[in-house]
Coordinates of C-alpha atoms (C1' of nucleotides) in Angstrom, one line a residue:
Chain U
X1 CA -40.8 71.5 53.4
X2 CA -43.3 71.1 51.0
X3 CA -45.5 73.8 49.1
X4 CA -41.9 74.8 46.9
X5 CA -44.0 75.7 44.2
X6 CA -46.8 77.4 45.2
X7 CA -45.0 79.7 47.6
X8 CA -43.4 81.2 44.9
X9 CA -46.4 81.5 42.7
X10 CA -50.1 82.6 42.0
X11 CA -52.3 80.9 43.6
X12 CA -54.4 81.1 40.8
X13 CA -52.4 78.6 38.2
X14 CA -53.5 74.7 39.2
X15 CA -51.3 72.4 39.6
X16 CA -48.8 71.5 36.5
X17 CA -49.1 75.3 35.1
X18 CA -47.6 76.0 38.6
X19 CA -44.6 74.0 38.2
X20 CA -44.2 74.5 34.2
X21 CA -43.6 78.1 35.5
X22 CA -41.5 77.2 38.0
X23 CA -38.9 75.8 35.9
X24 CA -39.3 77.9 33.4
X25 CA -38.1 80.6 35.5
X26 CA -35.6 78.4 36.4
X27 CA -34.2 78.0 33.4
X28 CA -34.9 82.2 32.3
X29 CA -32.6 82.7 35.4
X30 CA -30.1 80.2 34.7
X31 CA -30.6 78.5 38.1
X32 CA -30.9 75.1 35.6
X33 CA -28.4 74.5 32.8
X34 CA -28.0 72.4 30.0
X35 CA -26.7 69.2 30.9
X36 CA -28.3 69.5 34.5
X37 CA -30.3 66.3 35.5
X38 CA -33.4 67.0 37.7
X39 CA -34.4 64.8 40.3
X40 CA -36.3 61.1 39.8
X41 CA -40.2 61.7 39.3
X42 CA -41.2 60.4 42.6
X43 CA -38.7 62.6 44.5
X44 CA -39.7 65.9 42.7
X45 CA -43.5 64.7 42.9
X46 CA -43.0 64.5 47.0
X47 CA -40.4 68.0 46.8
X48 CA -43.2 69.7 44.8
X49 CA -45.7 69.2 47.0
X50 CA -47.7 67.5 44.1
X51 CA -49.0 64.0 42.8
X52 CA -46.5 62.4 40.0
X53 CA -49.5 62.8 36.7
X54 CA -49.1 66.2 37.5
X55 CA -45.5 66.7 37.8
X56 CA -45.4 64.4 34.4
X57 CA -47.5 66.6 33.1
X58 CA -45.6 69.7 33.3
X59 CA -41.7 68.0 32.8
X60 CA -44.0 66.4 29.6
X61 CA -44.6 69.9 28.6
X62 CA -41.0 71.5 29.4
X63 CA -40.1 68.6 26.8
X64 CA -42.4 69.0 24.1
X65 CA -41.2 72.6 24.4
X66 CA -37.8 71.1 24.2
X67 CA -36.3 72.1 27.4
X68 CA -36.1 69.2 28.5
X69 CA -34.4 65.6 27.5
X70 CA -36.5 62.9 28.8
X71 CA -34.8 59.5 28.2
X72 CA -36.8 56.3 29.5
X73 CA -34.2 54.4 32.4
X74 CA -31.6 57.3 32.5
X75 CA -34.0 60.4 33.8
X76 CA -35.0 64.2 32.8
X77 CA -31.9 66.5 31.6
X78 CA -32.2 70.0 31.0
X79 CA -31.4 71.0 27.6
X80 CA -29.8 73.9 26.2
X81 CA -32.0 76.3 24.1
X82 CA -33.0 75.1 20.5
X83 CA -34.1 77.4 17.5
X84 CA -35.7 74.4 16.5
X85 CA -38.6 75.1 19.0
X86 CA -39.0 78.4 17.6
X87 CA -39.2 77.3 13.9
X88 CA -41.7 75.2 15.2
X89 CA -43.7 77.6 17.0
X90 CA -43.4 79.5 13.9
X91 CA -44.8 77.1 11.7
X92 CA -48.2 77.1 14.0
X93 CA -48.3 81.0 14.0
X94 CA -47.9 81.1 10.3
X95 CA -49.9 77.8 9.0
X96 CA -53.1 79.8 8.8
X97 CA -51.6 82.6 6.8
X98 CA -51.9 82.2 3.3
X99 CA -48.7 82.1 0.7
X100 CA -46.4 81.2 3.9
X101 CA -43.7 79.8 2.0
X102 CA -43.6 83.0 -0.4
X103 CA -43.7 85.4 2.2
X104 CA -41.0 83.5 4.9
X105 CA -38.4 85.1 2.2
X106 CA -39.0 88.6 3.1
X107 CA -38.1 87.6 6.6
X108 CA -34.9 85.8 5.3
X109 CA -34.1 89.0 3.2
X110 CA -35.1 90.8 6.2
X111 CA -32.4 89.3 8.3
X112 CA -29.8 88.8 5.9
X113 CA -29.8 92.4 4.8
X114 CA -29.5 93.7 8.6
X115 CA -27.0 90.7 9.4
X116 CA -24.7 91.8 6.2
X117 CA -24.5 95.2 7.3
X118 CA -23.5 94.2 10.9
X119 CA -21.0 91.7 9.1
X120 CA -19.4 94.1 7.7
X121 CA -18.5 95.7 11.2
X122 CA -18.1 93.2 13.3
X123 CA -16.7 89.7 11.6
X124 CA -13.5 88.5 12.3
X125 CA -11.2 87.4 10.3
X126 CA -11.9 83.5 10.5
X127 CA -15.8 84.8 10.2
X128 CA -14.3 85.7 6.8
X129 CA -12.7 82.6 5.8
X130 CA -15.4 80.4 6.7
X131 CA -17.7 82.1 4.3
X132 CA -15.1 82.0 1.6
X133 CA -15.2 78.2 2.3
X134 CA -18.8 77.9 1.9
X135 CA -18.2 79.8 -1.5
X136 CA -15.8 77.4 -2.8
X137 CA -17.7 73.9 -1.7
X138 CA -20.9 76.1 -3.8
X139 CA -18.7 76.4 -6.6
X140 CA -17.5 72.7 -6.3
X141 CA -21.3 71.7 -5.8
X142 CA -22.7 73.5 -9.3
X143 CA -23.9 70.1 -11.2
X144 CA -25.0 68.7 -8.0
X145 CA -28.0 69.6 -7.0
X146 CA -28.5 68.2 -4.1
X147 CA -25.1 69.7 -3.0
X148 CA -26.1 72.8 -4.3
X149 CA -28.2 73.6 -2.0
X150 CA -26.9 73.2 1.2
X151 CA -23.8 74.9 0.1
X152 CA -26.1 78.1 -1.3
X153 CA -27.8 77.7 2.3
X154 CA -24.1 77.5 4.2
X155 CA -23.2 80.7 2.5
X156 CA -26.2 82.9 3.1
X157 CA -25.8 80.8 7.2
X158 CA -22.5 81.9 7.2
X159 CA -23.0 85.5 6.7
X160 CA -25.4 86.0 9.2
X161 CA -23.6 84.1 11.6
X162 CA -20.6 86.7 10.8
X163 CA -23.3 89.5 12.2
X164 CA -22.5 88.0 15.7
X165 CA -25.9 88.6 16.7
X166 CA -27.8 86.1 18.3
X167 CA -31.2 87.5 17.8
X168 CA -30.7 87.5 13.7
X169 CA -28.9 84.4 14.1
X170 CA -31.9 82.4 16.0
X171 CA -34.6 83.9 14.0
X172 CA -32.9 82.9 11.1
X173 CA -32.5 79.2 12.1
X174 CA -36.1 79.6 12.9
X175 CA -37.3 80.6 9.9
X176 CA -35.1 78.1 8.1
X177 CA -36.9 75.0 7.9
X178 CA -39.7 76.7 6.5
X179 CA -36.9 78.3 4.1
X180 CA -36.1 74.9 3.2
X181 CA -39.7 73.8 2.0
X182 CA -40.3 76.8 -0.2
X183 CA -36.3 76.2 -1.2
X184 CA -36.8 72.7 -2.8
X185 CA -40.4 74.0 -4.3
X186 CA -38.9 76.4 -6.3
X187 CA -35.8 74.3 -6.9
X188 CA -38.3 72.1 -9.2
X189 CA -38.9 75.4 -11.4
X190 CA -35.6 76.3 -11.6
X191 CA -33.5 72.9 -12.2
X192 CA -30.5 72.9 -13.8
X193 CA -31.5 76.2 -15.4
X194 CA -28.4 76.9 -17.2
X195 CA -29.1 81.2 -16.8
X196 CA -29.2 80.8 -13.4
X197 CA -26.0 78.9 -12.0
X198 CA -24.0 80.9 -14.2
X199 CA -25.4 84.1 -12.7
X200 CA -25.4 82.3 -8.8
X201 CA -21.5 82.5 -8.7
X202 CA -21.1 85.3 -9.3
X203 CA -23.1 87.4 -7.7
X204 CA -22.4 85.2 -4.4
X205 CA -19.1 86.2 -4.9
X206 CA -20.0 90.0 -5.6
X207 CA -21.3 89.8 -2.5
X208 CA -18.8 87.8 -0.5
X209 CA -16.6 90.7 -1.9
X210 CA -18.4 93.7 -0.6
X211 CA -18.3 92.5 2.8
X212 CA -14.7 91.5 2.5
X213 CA -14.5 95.5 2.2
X214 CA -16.5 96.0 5.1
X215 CA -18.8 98.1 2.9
X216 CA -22.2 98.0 4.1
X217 CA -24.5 100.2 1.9
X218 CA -23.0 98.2 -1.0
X219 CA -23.2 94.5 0.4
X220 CA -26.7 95.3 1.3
X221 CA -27.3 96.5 -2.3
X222 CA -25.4 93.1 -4.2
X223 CA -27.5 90.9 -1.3
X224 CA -31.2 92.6 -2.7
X225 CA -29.7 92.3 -6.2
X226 CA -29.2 88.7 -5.7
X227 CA -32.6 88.1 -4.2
X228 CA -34.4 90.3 -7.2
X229 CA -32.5 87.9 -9.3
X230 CA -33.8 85.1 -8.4
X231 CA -37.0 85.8 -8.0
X232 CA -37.2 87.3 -11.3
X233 CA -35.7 84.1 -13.0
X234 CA -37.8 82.1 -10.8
X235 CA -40.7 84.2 -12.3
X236 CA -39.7 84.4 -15.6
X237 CA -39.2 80.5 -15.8
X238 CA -43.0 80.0 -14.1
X239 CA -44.1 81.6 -17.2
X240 CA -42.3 79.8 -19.8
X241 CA -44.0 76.9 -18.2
X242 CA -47.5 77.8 -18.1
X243 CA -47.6 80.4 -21.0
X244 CA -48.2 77.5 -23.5
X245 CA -51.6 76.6 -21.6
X246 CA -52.4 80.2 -20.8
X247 CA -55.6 79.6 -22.6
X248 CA -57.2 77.5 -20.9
X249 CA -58.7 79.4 -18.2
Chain S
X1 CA -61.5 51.4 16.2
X2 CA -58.6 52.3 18.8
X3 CA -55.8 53.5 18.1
X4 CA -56.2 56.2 15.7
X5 CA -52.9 58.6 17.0
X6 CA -50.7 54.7 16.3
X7 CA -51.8 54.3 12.8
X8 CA -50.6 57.7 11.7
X9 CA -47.4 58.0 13.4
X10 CA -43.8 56.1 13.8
X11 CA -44.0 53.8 16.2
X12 CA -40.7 55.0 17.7
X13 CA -42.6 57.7 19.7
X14 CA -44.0 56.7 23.0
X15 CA -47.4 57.4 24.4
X16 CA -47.9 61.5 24.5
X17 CA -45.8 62.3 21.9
X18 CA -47.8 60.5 19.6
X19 CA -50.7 62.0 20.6
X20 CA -49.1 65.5 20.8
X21 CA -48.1 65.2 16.9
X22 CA -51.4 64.0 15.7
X23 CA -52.8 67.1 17.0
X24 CA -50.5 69.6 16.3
X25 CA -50.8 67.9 12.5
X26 CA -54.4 68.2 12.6
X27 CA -53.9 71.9 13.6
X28 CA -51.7 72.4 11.2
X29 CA -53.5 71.1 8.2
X30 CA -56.3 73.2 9.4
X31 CA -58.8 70.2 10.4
X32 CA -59.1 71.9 13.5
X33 CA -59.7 75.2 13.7
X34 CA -59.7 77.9 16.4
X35 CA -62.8 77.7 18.8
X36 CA -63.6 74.1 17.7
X37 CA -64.2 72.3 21.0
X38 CA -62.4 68.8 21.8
X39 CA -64.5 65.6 22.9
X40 CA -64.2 65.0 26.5
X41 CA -61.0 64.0 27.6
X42 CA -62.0 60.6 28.6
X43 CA -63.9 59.5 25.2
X44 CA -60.5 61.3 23.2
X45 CA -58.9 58.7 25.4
X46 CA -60.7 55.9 24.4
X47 CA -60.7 57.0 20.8
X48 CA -57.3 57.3 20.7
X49 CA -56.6 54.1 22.1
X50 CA -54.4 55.8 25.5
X51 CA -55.0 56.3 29.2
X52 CA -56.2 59.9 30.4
X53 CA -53.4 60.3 31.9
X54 CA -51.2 60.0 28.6
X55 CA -53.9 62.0 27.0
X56 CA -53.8 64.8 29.5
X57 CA -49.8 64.8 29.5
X58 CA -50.2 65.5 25.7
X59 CA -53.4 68.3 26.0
X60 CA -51.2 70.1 28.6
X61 CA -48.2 70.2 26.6
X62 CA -51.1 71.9 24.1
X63 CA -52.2 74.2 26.0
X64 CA -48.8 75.0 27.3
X65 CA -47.8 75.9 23.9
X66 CA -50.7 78.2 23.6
X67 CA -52.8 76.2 21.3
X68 CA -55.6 74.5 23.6
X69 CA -57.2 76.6 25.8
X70 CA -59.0 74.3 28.6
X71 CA -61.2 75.1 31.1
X72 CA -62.3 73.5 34.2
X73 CA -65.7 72.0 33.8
X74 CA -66.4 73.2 30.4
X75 CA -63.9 71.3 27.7
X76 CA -60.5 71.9 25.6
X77 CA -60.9 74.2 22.9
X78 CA -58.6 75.1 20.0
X79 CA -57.1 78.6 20.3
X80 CA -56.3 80.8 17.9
X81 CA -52.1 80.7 17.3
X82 CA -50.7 83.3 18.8
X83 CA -47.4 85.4 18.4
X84 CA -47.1 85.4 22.8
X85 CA -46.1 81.8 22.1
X86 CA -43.3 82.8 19.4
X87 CA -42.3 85.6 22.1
X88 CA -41.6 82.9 24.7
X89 CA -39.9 80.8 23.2
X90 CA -37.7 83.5 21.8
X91 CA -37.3 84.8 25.1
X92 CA -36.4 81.0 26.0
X93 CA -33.8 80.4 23.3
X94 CA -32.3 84.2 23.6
X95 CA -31.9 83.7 28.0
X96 CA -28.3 82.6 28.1
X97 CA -27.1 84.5 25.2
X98 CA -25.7 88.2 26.6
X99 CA -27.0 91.7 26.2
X100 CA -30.0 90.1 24.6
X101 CA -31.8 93.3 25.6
X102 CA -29.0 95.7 23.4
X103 CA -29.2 93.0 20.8
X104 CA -33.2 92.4 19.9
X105 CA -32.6 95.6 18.0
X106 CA -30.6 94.1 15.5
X107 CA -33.8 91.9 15.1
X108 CA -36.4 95.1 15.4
X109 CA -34.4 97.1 12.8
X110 CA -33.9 93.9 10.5
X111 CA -37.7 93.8 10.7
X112 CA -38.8 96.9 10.2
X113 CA -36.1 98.2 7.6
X114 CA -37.5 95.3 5.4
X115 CA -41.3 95.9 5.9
X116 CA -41.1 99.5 5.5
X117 CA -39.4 98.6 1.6
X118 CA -42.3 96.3 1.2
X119 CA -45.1 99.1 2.5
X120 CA -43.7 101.4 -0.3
X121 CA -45.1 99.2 -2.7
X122 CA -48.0 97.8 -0.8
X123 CA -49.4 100.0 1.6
X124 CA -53.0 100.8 1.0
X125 CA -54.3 103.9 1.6
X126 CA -56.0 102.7 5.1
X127 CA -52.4 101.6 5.7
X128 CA -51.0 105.0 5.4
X129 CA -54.1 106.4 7.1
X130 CA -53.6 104.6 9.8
X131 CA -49.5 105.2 10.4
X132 CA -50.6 108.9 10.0
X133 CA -52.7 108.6 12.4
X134 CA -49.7 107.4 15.3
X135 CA -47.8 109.9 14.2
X136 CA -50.8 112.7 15.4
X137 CA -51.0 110.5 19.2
X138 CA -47.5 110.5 18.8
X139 CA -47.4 114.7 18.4
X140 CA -49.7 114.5 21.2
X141 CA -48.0 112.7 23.9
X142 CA -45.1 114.1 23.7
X143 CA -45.0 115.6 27.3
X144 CA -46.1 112.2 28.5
X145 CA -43.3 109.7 29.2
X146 CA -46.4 107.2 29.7
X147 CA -48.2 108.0 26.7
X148 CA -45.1 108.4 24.2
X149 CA -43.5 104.8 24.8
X150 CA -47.2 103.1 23.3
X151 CA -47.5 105.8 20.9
X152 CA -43.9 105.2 19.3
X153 CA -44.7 101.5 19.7
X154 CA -47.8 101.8 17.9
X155 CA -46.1 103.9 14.8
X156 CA -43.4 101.5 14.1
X157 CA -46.1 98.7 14.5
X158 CA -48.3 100.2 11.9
X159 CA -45.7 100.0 9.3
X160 CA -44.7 96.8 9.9
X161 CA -48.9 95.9 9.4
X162 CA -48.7 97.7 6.1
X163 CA -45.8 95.9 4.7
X164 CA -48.7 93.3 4.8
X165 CA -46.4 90.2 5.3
X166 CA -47.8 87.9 8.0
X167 CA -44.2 86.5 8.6
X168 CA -42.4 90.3 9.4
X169 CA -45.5 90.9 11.5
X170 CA -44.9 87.8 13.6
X171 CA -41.5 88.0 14.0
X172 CA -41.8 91.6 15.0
X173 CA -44.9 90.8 17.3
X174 CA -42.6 87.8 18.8
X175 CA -39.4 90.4 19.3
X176 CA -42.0 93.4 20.9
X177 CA -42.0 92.1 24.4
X178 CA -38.3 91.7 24.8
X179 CA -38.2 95.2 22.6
X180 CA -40.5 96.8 25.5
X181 CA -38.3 95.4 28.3
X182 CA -35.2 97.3 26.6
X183 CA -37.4 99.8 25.9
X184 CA -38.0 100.7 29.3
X185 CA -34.6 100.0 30.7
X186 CA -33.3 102.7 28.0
X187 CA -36.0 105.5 29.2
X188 CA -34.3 105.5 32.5
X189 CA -31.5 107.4 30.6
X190 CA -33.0 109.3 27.9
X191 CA -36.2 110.3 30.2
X192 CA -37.4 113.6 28.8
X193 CA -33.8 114.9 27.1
X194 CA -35.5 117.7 25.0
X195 CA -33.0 117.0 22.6
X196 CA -34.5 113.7 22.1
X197 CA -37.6 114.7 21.8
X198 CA -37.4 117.6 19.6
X199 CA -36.1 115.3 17.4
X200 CA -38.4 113.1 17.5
X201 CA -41.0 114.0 15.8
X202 CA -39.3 115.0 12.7
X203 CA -37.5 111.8 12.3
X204 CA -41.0 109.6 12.5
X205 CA -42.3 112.7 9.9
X206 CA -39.5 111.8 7.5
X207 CA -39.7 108.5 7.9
X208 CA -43.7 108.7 6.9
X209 CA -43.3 111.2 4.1
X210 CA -40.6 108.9 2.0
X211 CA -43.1 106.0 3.0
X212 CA -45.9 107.8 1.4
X213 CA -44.0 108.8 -1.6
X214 CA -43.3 104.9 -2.1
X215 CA -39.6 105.5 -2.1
X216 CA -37.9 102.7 -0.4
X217 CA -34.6 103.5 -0.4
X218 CA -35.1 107.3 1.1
X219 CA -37.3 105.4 3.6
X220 CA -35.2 102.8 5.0
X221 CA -32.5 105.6 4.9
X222 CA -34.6 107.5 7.2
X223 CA -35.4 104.6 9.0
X224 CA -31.4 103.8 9.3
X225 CA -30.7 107.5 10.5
X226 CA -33.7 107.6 13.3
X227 CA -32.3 104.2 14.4
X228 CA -28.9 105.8 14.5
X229 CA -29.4 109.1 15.9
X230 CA -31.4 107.4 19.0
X231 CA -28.6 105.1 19.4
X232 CA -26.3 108.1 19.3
X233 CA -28.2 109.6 22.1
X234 CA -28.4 107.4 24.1
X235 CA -25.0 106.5 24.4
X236 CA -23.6 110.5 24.5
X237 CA -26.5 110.3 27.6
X238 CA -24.5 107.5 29.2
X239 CA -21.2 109.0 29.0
X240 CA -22.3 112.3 30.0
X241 CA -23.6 110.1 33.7
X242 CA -21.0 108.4 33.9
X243 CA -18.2 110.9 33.1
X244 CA -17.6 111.9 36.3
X245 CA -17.2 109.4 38.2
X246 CA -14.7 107.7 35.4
X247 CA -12.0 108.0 37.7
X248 CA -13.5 105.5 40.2
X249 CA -12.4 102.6 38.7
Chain Q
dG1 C1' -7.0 38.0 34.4
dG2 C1' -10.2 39.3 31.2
dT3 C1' -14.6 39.0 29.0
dC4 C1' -19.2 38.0 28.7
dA5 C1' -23.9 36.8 30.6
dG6 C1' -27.3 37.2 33.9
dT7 C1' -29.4 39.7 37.6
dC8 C1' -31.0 43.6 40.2
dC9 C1' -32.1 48.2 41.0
dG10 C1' -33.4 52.8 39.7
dT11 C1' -35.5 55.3 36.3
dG12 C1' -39.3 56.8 33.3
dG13 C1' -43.9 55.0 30.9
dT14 C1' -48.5 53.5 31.5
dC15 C1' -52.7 52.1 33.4
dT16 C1' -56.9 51.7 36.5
dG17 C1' -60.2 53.6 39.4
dA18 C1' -61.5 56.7 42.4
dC19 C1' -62.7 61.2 44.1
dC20 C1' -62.6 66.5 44.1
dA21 C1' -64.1 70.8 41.9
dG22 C1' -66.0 73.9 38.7
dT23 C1' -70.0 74.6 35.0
dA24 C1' -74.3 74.3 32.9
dT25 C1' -78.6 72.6 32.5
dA26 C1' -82.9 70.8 34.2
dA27 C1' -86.1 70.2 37.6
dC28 C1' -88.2 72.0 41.5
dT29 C1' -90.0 75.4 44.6
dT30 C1' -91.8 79.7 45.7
Chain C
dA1 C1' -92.5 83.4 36.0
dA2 C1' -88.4 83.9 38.6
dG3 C1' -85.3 82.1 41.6
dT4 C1' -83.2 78.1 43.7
dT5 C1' -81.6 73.7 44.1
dA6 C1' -80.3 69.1 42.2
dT7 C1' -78.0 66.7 38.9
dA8 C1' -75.0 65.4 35.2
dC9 C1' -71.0 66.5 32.7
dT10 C1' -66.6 68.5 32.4
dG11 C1' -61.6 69.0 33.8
dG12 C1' -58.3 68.5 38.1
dT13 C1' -56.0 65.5 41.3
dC14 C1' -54.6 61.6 43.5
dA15 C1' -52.9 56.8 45.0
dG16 C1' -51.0 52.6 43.9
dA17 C1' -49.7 49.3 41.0
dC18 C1' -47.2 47.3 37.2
dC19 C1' -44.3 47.4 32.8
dA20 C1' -40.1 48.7 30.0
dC21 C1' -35.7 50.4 29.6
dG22 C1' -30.8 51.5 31.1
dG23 C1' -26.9 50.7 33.8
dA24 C1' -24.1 48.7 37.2
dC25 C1' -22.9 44.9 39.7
dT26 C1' -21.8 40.1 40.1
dG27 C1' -20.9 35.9 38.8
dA28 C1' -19.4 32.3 35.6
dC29 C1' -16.7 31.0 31.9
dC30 C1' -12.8 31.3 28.7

DNA sequence: GGTCAGTCCGTGGTCTGACCAGTATAACTT
DNA sequence: AAGTTATACTGGTCAGACCACGGACTGACC
């Protein structure tokens, strides 16, 4: 009756390692899904064949993973996979490397470029439309800043959502808080930069329109184009700004 | 004196979680660093103004995540953030999505297609030194099922260190168990095919000479093709098994 | 009859204090 | 001097109690 855990486990794991793994391979074997509410504290304590601190301490770490919805009064609820754990986890691996934000965007270009390409096999019609949408609200949004860019990030979203692959499609959401920081760090450079939201229409829309074709070698090419783009503006404009001090060091 | 953990954080979040966040901040902002050893759990406790229990819940979540590594009788020390962490939780959020397995290689050939641009410009000699030198185990293990998997492993790997970009190599560090797993469930079909193997070689060969000529497009086209003409195999493989007993169903 | 307030119960949240179990060091014995 | 034991310090576990929040039920009031 009791023992549920460690029957099917090492015996070398203690305690609330053993049942973090047991409900992890729970959920890996889709024996718990989202929405599923686990039994009261004291209930799975006695089931488990363990004290309640312990159990706590495991369902405490299934929710700091974010597997798990704890809500005070109500009870535990098992929830449904979130990138935003892996951009987390991310963000650790990646804090002690140095020029993180820099180097994040050769794992968006990374992603993007593949994601394109598969785009331009696999998206549906409506994947299609949507990111024409996204292109319009970004033309609407070209004073606005702080329009701007979440409609630039809804495109670029869009498109690798049209890949229908859910590996690009999490590691991108992973990736894109971390996006997001480097994105309003170099939005201060480039602000209102009148070059550079003349170009971004356009070659958005260059883009848009290779994939419309379902031509991958040249969407790929119009996507690195774009990217080279703006980092060479981005470049360019760091200069202007510190060439007048150049001297100093 | 006390509480430390509620002076820095909302007062919305209860107990562990408060505790949780003020370490992973430290660890994030580098004021802890891996193999610095934790104060005993019940002076942390009274330092931070909660029970042992709370303080425990939050440690565990931690170590859990890979970023405390505690041991019974000796202390809590900080660990080193490690890509087995990312994997998980990729594994996690990629569970109830379908044909994960097919699908990581979207992500692997995302990956590597980008860092292999990047190598062409920033390999170092040691770099292509070293890729050379998996492509020579790789020659040399060719008769050995056991010894090949590793060895291809270990040649894509080394480009994806020489595109020196610490996000690709997480990312692709993260995707390598799930790659493995496909990895072996797609040797069951193409298990010594001589056709696949006499290829083999060639391909990685190609692949390495446009890499050392730092020509990225011939060497993501290379890449491209070997990705290709191994899918290719595979699946003439599967037909040819299944062919004749297509009329079963 | 409908609406609102109060009460009660079940839930997670926290605490205290104790004891068990490894680890390392210091003291003791040989 | 070397080995062995004793001790203190560490995390691991437990039991029981109490608090805080949420929801449902019940009652009174409109």
């Amino acid at each position: 009756m009791l023992d549920i855990v460690r029957s099917n486990n090492d015996e070398t794991q203690s305690g609330a390692a053993r049942v973090f793994t047991f409900f992890r391979d729970r959920l890996l074997a889709g024996e718990l899904r989202a929405g599923d509410r686990l039994l009261p504290e004291r209930e799975l304590a006695l089931a488990l064949g363990v004290s309640r601190p312990v159990l706590r301490e495991a369902l405490r770490s299934l929710a700091m993973l974010g597997l798990l919805d704890i809500q005070h009064g109500r009870g535990a609820f098992v929830r449904a996979a979130d990138a935003s754990v892996l951009g987390q986890a991310l963000t650790l691996c990646l804090a002690p490397e140095p020029n993180i934000l820099d180097d994040v965007l050769q794992a968006r270009i990374a992603i993007e470029c593949q994601a394109i390409r598969l785009a331009c096999e696999r998206a549906s019609e409506r994947d299609l439309q949507a990111i024409a949408g996204t292109l319009d609200t970004l033309v609407d949004s070209l004073d606005d800043p702080e329009r701007g860019g979440p409609a630039d990030y809804a495109f670029h979203s869009a498109i690798v959502r049209a890949s229908n692959s859910g590996s690009l499609m999490k590691i991108y959401e992973a990736i894109s808080p971390l996006l997001m920081q480097s994105h309003v760090e170099r939005r201060r450079d480039t602000f209102r930069e009148p070059a550079i939201t003349t170009h971004l229409v356009d070659a958005h829309r260059e883009v848009f329109l290779s994939l419309a074709r379902r031509d991958p070698d040249a969407a790929e090419r119009r996507l690195r184009e774009h990217f080279l783009i703006g980092d060479d503006l981005r470049r360019k404009n760091l200069i202007s700004t510190y060439q007048p001090k150049e001297q100093h060091s």
